[in-house]
Amino acid sequence: MKDKLFAVIDVETTGGGISGNRLTEVCIVLLKGGEIQDKYTSLINPEKHIPVQITALTGINNEMVENAPKFHEVAKEIEDFMRDAIFVAHNVNFDYNVLRNEFKQLGFEFNRKKLCTVRLSRKLIPGLQSYSLGRLCDSINIPLTNRHRAEGDTDATVILFQRLLSLDTDGQIFNSFLHAHSKQATLPPHLSAEEIHELPEEPGIYLFKDKQQKVIYAGKAINIKKRVLSHFYDKMSKEYHLGQETYHVDHETTGNELMALLLEAEYIRKHYPKFNRAQKNPGTTYQIISYINQRGIIQLGIGKTKRIQDSIGTYYNRALATEKLELLCEKFKLCPRYCTLQSSTEKCSHYKLKNCEGVCDGTEAVVEYNLKVTEAINSLGDEKPTYVIREKGRHFEEDAFILVKEGRYQGYGFLDSAVQIASIEDYEPFLKLQESTFHTHKILNSYLRKHGEKNLFYFEEEVFA
């Protein structure tokens, strides 16, 4: 490491996420052979308002930067100062991305090899409770003054970096972190490379957890390792903050994408992770319901709910529910008024449905009409099949299955490929019960549209008797 030039850097910013962050202060210390060569430090006019909470943290206010140079005025000076140097910082991705975005706004590409003193410390000084700069300095007796100012934090990071250099006597750790194919500089600071290395390259779900082991993100993947790493390559502000709060990654292999999708939906419903956006909303379903009105007529209607409940039929938008109700009304000669397809309290006068046999004006007997409604309801029940989807298991001697009973998702399981299945009850010892939700129904419907019935095995309802 003696011949390499390092630029130890700390920046202060306006806050507001990676893309909205603007520099307010920068400090750069050049080292070679472990010795300080030069220092550059300057306030920067961010050309935007500094929030009160940022001033409370750093002490840098709008008045202090009013007459400071803007970044475009010092960009070439900064680039020249640290040219050919390896970019070093505590939690390097933050400082690196802020500077790179500043250069990008000027139309210049900023690319450097980089080293993270958080990750180096975890490797060379293992077992500490915290690797934040303040706690780390306290633990190993490094003086830290003027905290949360660029120069104060840089000076402490320089001492830390010098100590890390001395601990890696043969340079093996540093070289491994600098290797072109190393993921060390890309990974979040609190996540061990070993944990990522052990992730399988198979279908399944993965869970990002914070320091308290709380699930903060749940995802599904065809290749778990590849998908997890893609989060850390992504430079979006959301992905950056996700990485900063991730301390552990758990996973569960499923053998196939369908089960991964269903498990992802279950974990999001169960844990409501901070960084998941999709599927947090339970979704609105429209259900065809029946009830007996004051005249004793079985009346049909459309109910709106957030839950999948037992009903005559469940649909994912009002138009589909209305279309099905109109088909029933036409096929079984029902009254549009008593199917809530018109709001009039008089004799039915639907614009399209004209074959009502007169229950609304007393021409048709209620008893006869109710028999037709019952027949219509039974016809919808026939559209709720019981079936099992068989998919690939987690290894070649195993099958995965998803059970749907009377149109309602029951859960999933794994069984040996050689197990003989004669009835639906044969699946029960292997079944892991799950909740049927708006999202699981959408996932299954999408699967059936894409794959048809090639993996489906139907069972007659009598089997449950």
CSV table of N, CA and C in Angstrom, one decimal, residues 387-457:
chain,number,residue,atom,x,y,z
A,387,TYR,N,-58.6,-27.1,-6.8
A,387,TYR,CA,-57.5,-27.7,-7.6
A,387,TYR,C,-56.1,-27.5,-6.8
A,388,VAL,N,-55.1,-28.2,-7.3
A,388,VAL,CA,-53.8,-28.0,-6.8
A,388,VAL,C,-52.9,-27.7,-8.0
A,389,ILE,N,-52.0,-26.7,-7.8
A,389,ILE,CA,-51.0,-26.4,-8.8
A,389,ILE,C,-49.7,-27.1,-8.3
A,390,ARG,N,-49.1,-27.9,-9.2
A,390,ARG,CA,-47.9,-28.6,-8.9
A,390,ARG,C,-46.8,-27.8,-9.6
A,391,GLU,N,-45.7,-27.5,-8.9
A,391,GLU,CA,-44.6,-26.8,-9.5
A,391,GLU,C,-43.3,-27.4,-9.0
A,392,LYS,N,-42.1,-26.9,-9.5
A,392,LYS,CA,-40.8,-27.4,-9.1
A,392,LYS,C,-40.6,-27.2,-7.6
A,393,GLY,N,-40.0,-28.2,-7.0
A,393,GLY,CA,-39.6,-28.0,-5.6
A,393,GLY,C,-38.2,-27.4,-5.4
A,394,ARG,N,-37.7,-27.5,-4.2
A,394,ARG,CA,-36.4,-26.9,-3.9
A,394,ARG,C,-35.2,-27.8,-4.4
A,395,HIS,N,-35.5,-29.0,-4.7
A,395,HIS,CA,-34.5,-29.9,-5.3
A,395,HIS,C,-35.2,-30.9,-6.2
A,396,PHE,N,-34.4,-31.7,-6.9
A,396,PHE,CA,-35.0,-32.5,-8.0
A,396,PHE,C,-35.9,-33.6,-7.5
A,397,GLU,N,-35.8,-34.0,-6.2
A,397,GLU,CA,-36.7,-35.1,-5.7
A,397,GLU,C,-37.9,-34.5,-5.0
A,398,GLU,N,-38.2,-33.3,-5.1
A,398,GLU,CA,-39.3,-32.6,-4.4
A,398,GLU,C,-40.2,-31.9,-5.3
A,399,ASP,N,-41.5,-31.8,-5.0
A,399,ASP,CA,-42.5,-31.0,-5.7
A,399,ASP,C,-43.0,-30.0,-4.7
A,400,ALA,N,-43.3,-28.8,-5.3
A,400,ALA,CA,-44.1,-27.8,-4.5
A,400,ALA,C,-45.5,-27.8,-5.0
A,401,PHE,N,-46.4,-27.5,-4.1
A,401,PHE,CA,-47.8,-27.4,-4.4
A,401,PHE,C,-48.5,-26.2,-3.8
A,402,ILE,N,-49.5,-25.7,-4.5
A,402,ILE,CA,-50.4,-24.6,-4.0
A,402,ILE,C,-51.8,-25.1,-4.1
A,403,LEU,N,-52.5,-25.0,-2.9
A,403,LEU,CA,-53.9,-25.6,-2.9
A,403,LEU,C,-54.9,-24.4,-2.9
A,404,VAL,N,-55.9,-24.6,-3.8
A,404,VAL,CA,-57.0,-23.7,-3.9
A,404,VAL,C,-58.3,-24.5,-3.7
A,405,LYS,N,-59.1,-24.2,-2.8
A,405,LYS,CA,-60.3,-24.9,-2.5
A,405,LYS,C,-61.5,-24.0,-2.7
A,406,GLU,N,-62.4,-24.5,-3.6
A,406,GLU,CA,-63.6,-23.7,-4.0
A,406,GLU,C,-63.2,-22.3,-4.3
A,407,GLY,N,-62.2,-22.1,-5.1
A,407,GLY,CA,-61.7,-20.8,-5.7
A,407,GLY,C,-61.0,-20.0,-4.7
A,408,ARG,N,-60.7,-20.5,-3.5
A,408,ARG,CA,-60.0,-19.7,-2.4
A,408,ARG,C,-58.7,-20.3,-2.1
A,409,TYR,N,-57.6,-19.5,-2.1
A,409,TYR,CA,-56.3,-19.9,-1.8
A,409,TYR,C,-56.2,-20.4,-0.4
A,410,GLN,N,-55.6,-21.6,-0.2
A,410,GLN,CA,-55.5,-22.2,1.2
A,410,GLN,C,-54.1,-22.1,1.7
A,411,GLY,N,-53.1,-22.3,0.8
A,411,GLY,CA,-51.7,-22.3,1.3
A,411,GLY,C,-50.8,-23.1,0.4
A,412,TYR,N,-49.6,-23.5,0.8
A,412,TYR,CA,-48.7,-24.2,0.0
A,412,TYR,C,-47.9,-25.2,0.8
A,413,GLY,N,-47.1,-26.0,0.1
A,413,GLY,CA,-46.3,-27.0,0.8
A,413,GLY,C,-45.4,-27.7,-0.1
A,414,PHE,N,-44.5,-28.5,0.4
A,414,PHE,CA,-43.6,-29.3,-0.3
A,414,PHE,C,-43.8,-30.8,0.0
A,415,LEU,N,-43.6,-31.7,-1.0
A,415,LEU,CA,-43.6,-33.1,-0.7
A,415,LEU,C,-42.7,-33.8,-1.7
A,416,ASP,N,-42.3,-35.0,-1.2
A,416,ASP,CA,-41.5,-35.9,-2.1
A,416,ASP,C,-42.2,-36.2,-3.4
A,417,SER,N,-41.4,-36.1,-4.5
A,417,SER,CA,-42.0,-36.4,-5.8
A,417,SER,C,-42.6,-37.8,-5.9
A,418,ALA,N,-42.2,-38.7,-5.1
A,418,ALA,CA,-42.6,-40.1,-5.1
A,418,ALA,C,-43.9,-40.3,-4.3
A,419,VAL,N,-44.3,-39.3,-3.5
A,419,VAL,CA,-45.5,-39.5,-2.7
A,419,VAL,C,-46.8,-39.7,-3.6
A,420,GLN,N,-47.6,-40.7,-3.4
A,420,GLN,CA,-48.8,-41.0,-4.1
A,420,GLN,C,-49.9,-40.1,-3.6
A,421,ILE,N,-50.6,-39.4,-4.5
A,421,ILE,CA,-51.7,-38.6,-4.1
A,421,ILE,C,-53.0,-39.1,-4.8
A,422,ALA,N,-53.9,-39.5,-4.0
A,422,ALA,CA,-55.2,-40.0,-4.5
A,422,ALA,C,-56.4,-39.1,-4.2
A,423,SER,N,-56.2,-38.2,-3.2
A,423,SER,CA,-57.3,-37.3,-2.9
A,423,SER,C,-56.7,-36.0,-2.3
A,424,ILE,N,-57.6,-35.0,-2.2
A,424,ILE,CA,-57.1,-33.7,-1.7
A,424,ILE,C,-56.6,-33.8,-0.3
A,425,GLU,N,-57.2,-34.8,0.5
A,425,GLU,CA,-56.7,-35.0,1.9
A,425,GLU,C,-55.3,-35.4,2.0
A,426,ASP,N,-54.8,-36.0,0.9
A,426,ASP,CA,-53.4,-36.5,0.9
A,426,ASP,C,-52.4,-35.3,1.0
A,427,TYR,N,-52.8,-34.1,0.6
A,427,TYR,CA,-52.0,-32.9,0.7
A,427,TYR,C,-51.9,-32.3,2.1
A,428,GLU,N,-52.9,-32.6,2.9
A,428,GLU,CA,-53.1,-31.9,4.2
A,428,GLU,C,-51.9,-32.0,5.1
A,429,PRO,N,-51.2,-33.2,5.2
A,429,PRO,CA,-50.1,-33.2,6.1
A,429,PRO,C,-48.9,-32.3,5.8
A,430,PHE,N,-48.9,-31.9,4.5
A,430,PHE,CA,-47.8,-31.1,4.0
A,430,PHE,C,-48.1,-29.7,3.8
A,431,LEU,N,-49.4,-29.3,4.1
A,431,LEU,CA,-49.9,-28.0,3.8
A,431,LEU,C,-49.5,-27.0,4.9
A,432,LYS,N,-49.0,-25.8,4.5
A,432,LYS,CA,-48.8,-24.7,5.4
A,432,LYS,C,-49.9,-23.7,5.1
A,433,LEU,N,-50.8,-23.5,6.0
A,433,LEU,CA,-52.0,-22.7,5.8
A,433,LEU,C,-51.6,-21.2,5.6
A,434,GLN,N,-52.2,-20.5,4.7
A,434,GLN,CA,-51.9,-19.1,4.5
A,434,GLN,C,-53.2,-18.3,4.3
A,435,GLU,N,-53.2,-17.0,4.5
A,435,GLU,CA,-54.4,-16.2,4.4
A,435,GLU,C,-54.6,-15.9,2.9
A,436,SER,N,-55.9,-16.0,2.5
A,436,SER,CA,-56.3,-15.6,1.2
A,436,SER,C,-56.6,-14.1,1.1
A,437,THR,N,-55.9,-13.4,0.2
A,437,THR,CA,-56.0,-11.9,0.2
A,437,THR,C,-56.2,-11.5,-1.3
A,438,PHE,N,-56.5,-10.2,-1.4
A,438,PHE,CA,-56.6,-9.6,-2.7
A,438,PHE,C,-55.4,-9.9,-3.5
A,439,HIS,N,-54.2,-9.8,-2.9
A,439,HIS,CA,-52.9,-10.0,-3.7
A,439,HIS,C,-52.7,-11.4,-4.1
A,440,THR,N,-53.0,-12.4,-3.2
A,440,THR,CA,-52.8,-13.8,-3.5
A,440,THR,C,-53.7,-14.2,-4.7
A,441,HIS,N,-54.9,-13.6,-4.7
A,441,HIS,CA,-55.9,-13.9,-5.8
A,441,HIS,C,-55.3,-13.4,-7.1
A,442,LYS,N,-54.8,-12.2,-7.1
A,442,LYS,CA,-54.3,-11.6,-8.3
A,442,LYS,C,-53.1,-12.4,-8.8
A,443,ILE,N,-52.2,-12.8,-7.9
A,443,ILE,CA,-51.0,-13.6,-8.3
A,443,ILE,C,-51.5,-14.9,-8.9
A,444,LEU,N,-52.4,-15.6,-8.3
A,444,LEU,CA,-52.9,-16.9,-8.9
A,444,LEU,C,-53.6,-16.7,-10.2
A,445,ASN,N,-54.4,-15.6,-10.3
A,445,ASN,CA,-55.1,-15.4,-11.6
A,445,ASN,C,-54.1,-15.1,-12.7
A,446,SER,N,-53.1,-14.3,-12.4
A,446,SER,CA,-52.0,-14.0,-13.3
A,446,SER,C,-51.3,-15.2,-13.8
A,447,TYR,N,-51.0,-16.1,-12.8
A,447,TYR,CA,-50.4,-17.4,-13.2
A,447,TYR,C,-51.2,-18.2,-14.1
A,448,LEU,N,-52.5,-18.3,-13.8
A,448,LEU,CA,-53.4,-19.1,-14.7
A,448,LEU,C,-53.5,-18.5,-16.1
A,449,ARG,N,-53.5,-17.2,-16.2
A,449,ARG,CA,-53.6,-16.6,-17.5
A,449,ARG,C,-52.3,-16.9,-18.3
A,450,LYS,N,-51.2,-16.9,-17.6
A,450,LYS,CA,-49.9,-17.1,-18.3
A,450,LYS,C,-49.7,-18.6,-18.6
A,451,HIS,N,-50.0,-19.5,-17.7
A,451,HIS,CA,-49.6,-20.9,-17.9
A,451,HIS,C,-50.8,-21.8,-18.2
A,452,GLY,N,-52.0,-21.3,-18.1
A,452,GLY,CA,-53.1,-22.2,-18.4
A,452,GLY,C,-53.3,-23.3,-17.4
A,453,GLU,N,-53.7,-24.5,-17.8
A,453,GLU,CA,-54.0,-25.5,-16.8
A,453,GLU,C,-53.0,-26.7,-16.8
A,454,LYS,N,-51.8,-26.4,-17.4
A,454,LYS,CA,-50.8,-27.5,-17.6
A,454,LYS,C,-50.3,-28.1,-16.2
A,455,ASN,N,-50.3,-27.3,-15.2
A,455,ASN,CA,-49.8,-27.7,-13.9
A,455,ASN,C,-50.9,-27.9,-12.9
A,456,LEU,N,-52.2,-27.9,-13.4
A,456,LEU,CA,-53.3,-28.0,-12.5
A,456,LEU,C,-53.9,-29.4,-12.4
A,457,PHE,N,-54.3,-29.7,-11.1
A,457,PHE,CA,-54.9,-31.0,-10.9
A,457,PHE,C,-56.2,-30.7,-10.1
